[in-house]
mmCIF file of C-alpha atoms in Angstrom:
data_model
loop_
_atom_site.group_PDB
_atom_site.id
_atom_site.type_symbol
_atom_site.label_atom_id
_atom_site.label_comp_id
_atom_site.label_asym_id
_atom_site.label_seq_id
_atom_site.Cartn_x
_atom_site.Cartn_y
_atom_site.Cartn_z
ATOM 1 C CA MET A 24 66.232 89.564 92.076
ATOM 2 C CA GLU A 25 67.822 86.124 92.538
ATOM 3 C CA THR A 26 68.728 86.233 96.225
ATOM 4 C CA MET A 27 66.847 83.125 97.343
ATOM 5 C CA THR A 28 69.985 80.969 97.044
ATOM 6 C CA ILE A 29 71.802 83.115 99.614
ATOM 7 C CA ASP A 30 70.704 82.728 103.216
ATOM 8 C CA ASP A 31 70.045 85.570 105.650
ATOM 9 C CA LYS A 32 73.188 84.799 107.689
ATOM 10 C CA THR A 33 75.331 85.296 104.590
ATOM 11 C CA PHE A 34 73.641 88.623 103.829
ATOM 12 C CA ASP A 35 74.135 89.631 107.480
ATOM 13 C CA ALA A 36 77.844 88.791 107.204
ATOM 14 C CA LEU A 37 78.139 90.771 103.953
ATOM 15 C CA GLU A 38 76.399 93.771 105.486
ATOM 16 C CA GLU A 39 78.950 93.823 108.321
ATOM 17 C CA LEU A 40 81.773 94.408 105.805
ATOM 18 C CA PRO A 41 83.118 97.931 105.221
ATOM 19 C CA GLU A 42 81.511 99.956 102.435
ATOM 20 C CA LEU A 43 83.091 99.972 98.959
ATOM 21 C CA HIS A 44 86.406 101.890 98.830
ATOM 22 C CA GLU A 45 86.506 102.179 102.642
ATOM 23 C CA THR A 46 89.525 99.890 103.136
ATOM 24 C CA MET A 47 91.845 101.272 100.445
ATOM 25 C CA GLY A 48 95.349 101.358 101.903
ATOM 26 C CA THR A 49 94.190 100.044 105.273
ATOM 27 C CA PRO A 50 96.726 97.681 106.851
ATOM 28 C CA GLY A 51 95.822 95.066 109.420
ATOM 29 C CA ASP A 52 92.880 92.777 109.924
ATOM 30 C CA ILE A 53 89.853 93.503 107.793
ATOM 31 C CA PRO A 54 86.790 91.268 108.051
ATOM 32 C CA VAL A 55 86.113 89.102 105.027
ATOM 33 C CA VAL A 56 83.307 86.907 103.752
ATOM 34 C CA TYR A 57 84.366 83.814 101.817
ATOM 35 C CA LEU A 58 81.753 82.557 99.321
ATOM 36 C CA TRP A 59 81.943 79.537 97.030
ATOM 37 C CA LEU A 60 79.721 77.406 94.815
ATOM 38 C CA LEU A 61 79.332 73.644 95.114
ATOM 39 C CA ASN A 62 80.553 71.558 92.183
ATOM 40 C CA THR A 63 82.716 74.413 90.892
ATOM 41 C CA ASN A 64 86.071 75.971 91.695
ATOM 42 C CA ALA A 65 84.496 79.436 91.878
ATOM 43 C CA THR A 66 85.288 81.366 95.051
ATOM 44 C CA TRP A 67 85.043 84.958 96.219
ATOM 45 C CA ILE A 68 86.808 86.500 99.208
ATOM 46 C CA LEU A 69 85.062 89.811 99.774
ATOM 47 C CA TRP A 70 86.188 92.556 102.141
ATOM 48 C CA GLU A 71 83.976 95.440 100.999
ATOM 49 C CA TYR A 72 80.256 95.465 100.236
ATOM 50 C CA ASP A 73 77.553 97.881 99.108
ATOM 51 C CA PRO A 74 74.273 96.637 100.620
ATOM 52 C CA ILE A 75 72.131 98.877 98.399
ATOM 53 C CA GLU A 76 73.620 97.797 95.070
ATOM 54 C CA LYS A 77 74.493 94.301 96.381
ATOM 55 C CA VAL A 78 78.030 94.578 94.985
ATOM 56 C CA GLY A 79 81.108 93.232 96.739
ATOM 57 C CA PHE A 80 84.815 93.838 96.239
ATOM 58 C CA GLY A 81 87.630 91.379 96.825
ATOM 59 C CA LEU A 82 89.416 88.408 95.335
ATOM 60 C CA CYS A 83 87.330 86.796 92.594
ATOM 61 C CA ASP A 84 88.427 83.375 91.362
ATOM 62 C CA LEU A 85 86.216 81.515 88.911
ATOM 63 C CA GLY A 86 88.582 78.548 89.017
ATOM 64 C CA LEU A 87 89.892 79.100 85.494
ATOM 65 C CA GLY A 88 93.444 80.001 86.522
ATOM 66 C CA PHE A 89 93.003 83.772 86.416
ATOM 67 C CA PRO A 90 92.026 85.072 89.875
ATOM 68 C CA GLU A 91 91.690 88.830 90.132
ATOM 69 C CA LEU A 92 90.744 91.620 92.458
ATOM 70 C CA GLY A 93 87.473 93.143 91.410
ATOM 71 C CA TYR A 94 83.794 93.798 91.923
ATOM 72 C CA VAL A 95 81.079 91.167 91.846
ATOM 73 C CA ASP A 96 77.302 91.444 91.759
ATOM 74 C CA ILE A 97 75.979 89.197 94.537
ATOM 75 C CA ASN A 98 72.778 88.631 92.576
ATOM 76 C CA GLU A 99 74.825 87.186 89.689
ATOM 77 C CA ILE A 100 76.429 84.702 92.078
ATOM 78 C CA ALA A 101 72.973 83.807 93.382
ATOM 79 C CA HIS A 102 71.633 83.399 89.841
ATOM 80 C CA THR A 103 74.476 81.034 88.938
ATOM 81 C CA ALA A 104 73.871 79.035 92.112
ATOM 82 C CA LYS A 105 70.153 78.817 91.338
ATOM 83 C CA GLN A 106 70.889 77.472 87.851
ATOM 84 C CA GLN A 107 73.017 74.736 89.445
ATOM 85 C CA GLY A 108 70.391 73.968 92.060
ATOM 86 C CA PHE A 109 72.648 74.649 95.055
ATOM 87 C CA PRO A 110 72.779 77.537 97.536
ATOM 88 C CA VAL A 111 75.790 79.840 97.780
ATOM 89 C CA GLN A 112 78.137 78.498 100.448
ATOM 90 C CA ARG A 113 79.914 80.596 103.096
ATOM 91 C CA ASP A 114 83.031 79.361 104.893
ATOM 92 C CA SER A 115 85.322 80.648 107.632
ATOM 93 C CA GLY A 116 88.350 78.403 106.865
ATOM 94 C CA LEU A 117 90.023 81.192 104.945
ATOM 95 C CA THR A 118 93.712 81.316 105.822
ATOM 96 C CA THR A 119 94.410 77.636 105.231
ATOM 97 C CA ARG A 120 92.653 77.663 101.864
ATOM 98 C CA TYR A 121 94.266 80.770 100.397
ATOM 99 C CA ALA A 122 97.979 80.494 101.151
ATOM 100 C CA ALA A 123 98.343 79.477 97.473
ATOM 101 C CA TYR A 124 97.463 83.020 96.344
ATOM 102 C CA LYS A 125 100.638 84.305 97.999
ATOM 103 C CA ASN A 126 102.727 83.549 94.887
ATOM 104 C CA LEU A 127 100.424 85.261 92.391
ATOM 105 C CA SER A 128 101.246 88.607 90.880
ATOM 106 C CA LEU A 129 98.107 90.172 92.332
ATOM 107 C CA GLU A 130 98.212 92.922 94.924
ATOM 108 C CA ILE A 131 96.505 90.835 97.585
ATOM 109 C CA PRO A 132 96.490 92.259 101.117
ATOM 110 C CA ALA A 133 99.158 90.561 103.219
ATOM 111 C CA TRP A 134 96.668 89.687 105.965
ATOM 112 C CA LEU A 135 94.808 87.471 103.480
ATOM 113 C CA VAL A 136 97.660 85.070 102.834
ATOM 114 C CA THR A 137 99.618 85.023 106.100
#
């Protein structure tokens, strides 16, 4: 397991998210965890998480121009970060960074881009 590049505070934040499939159709504020990798354009905005499988669900953007809603294995993010020699970053400056997703043809929850 390649979790050494993710700190305990990030795992704590992930574990506070609703379980997978728990927020389907839920309007209003849902907590999110925003992860990104240094020296890349890869970002993940996760609003559901399975702490047993270490899988999150949310907006996944690898910085290649094709962001999508989907599932991501947290250990894969950690493995990529380890290969680069940097830890996974967590940020709370979400709304100012993601207004650009408002014009995409993805079904992104309105609270994410307001």
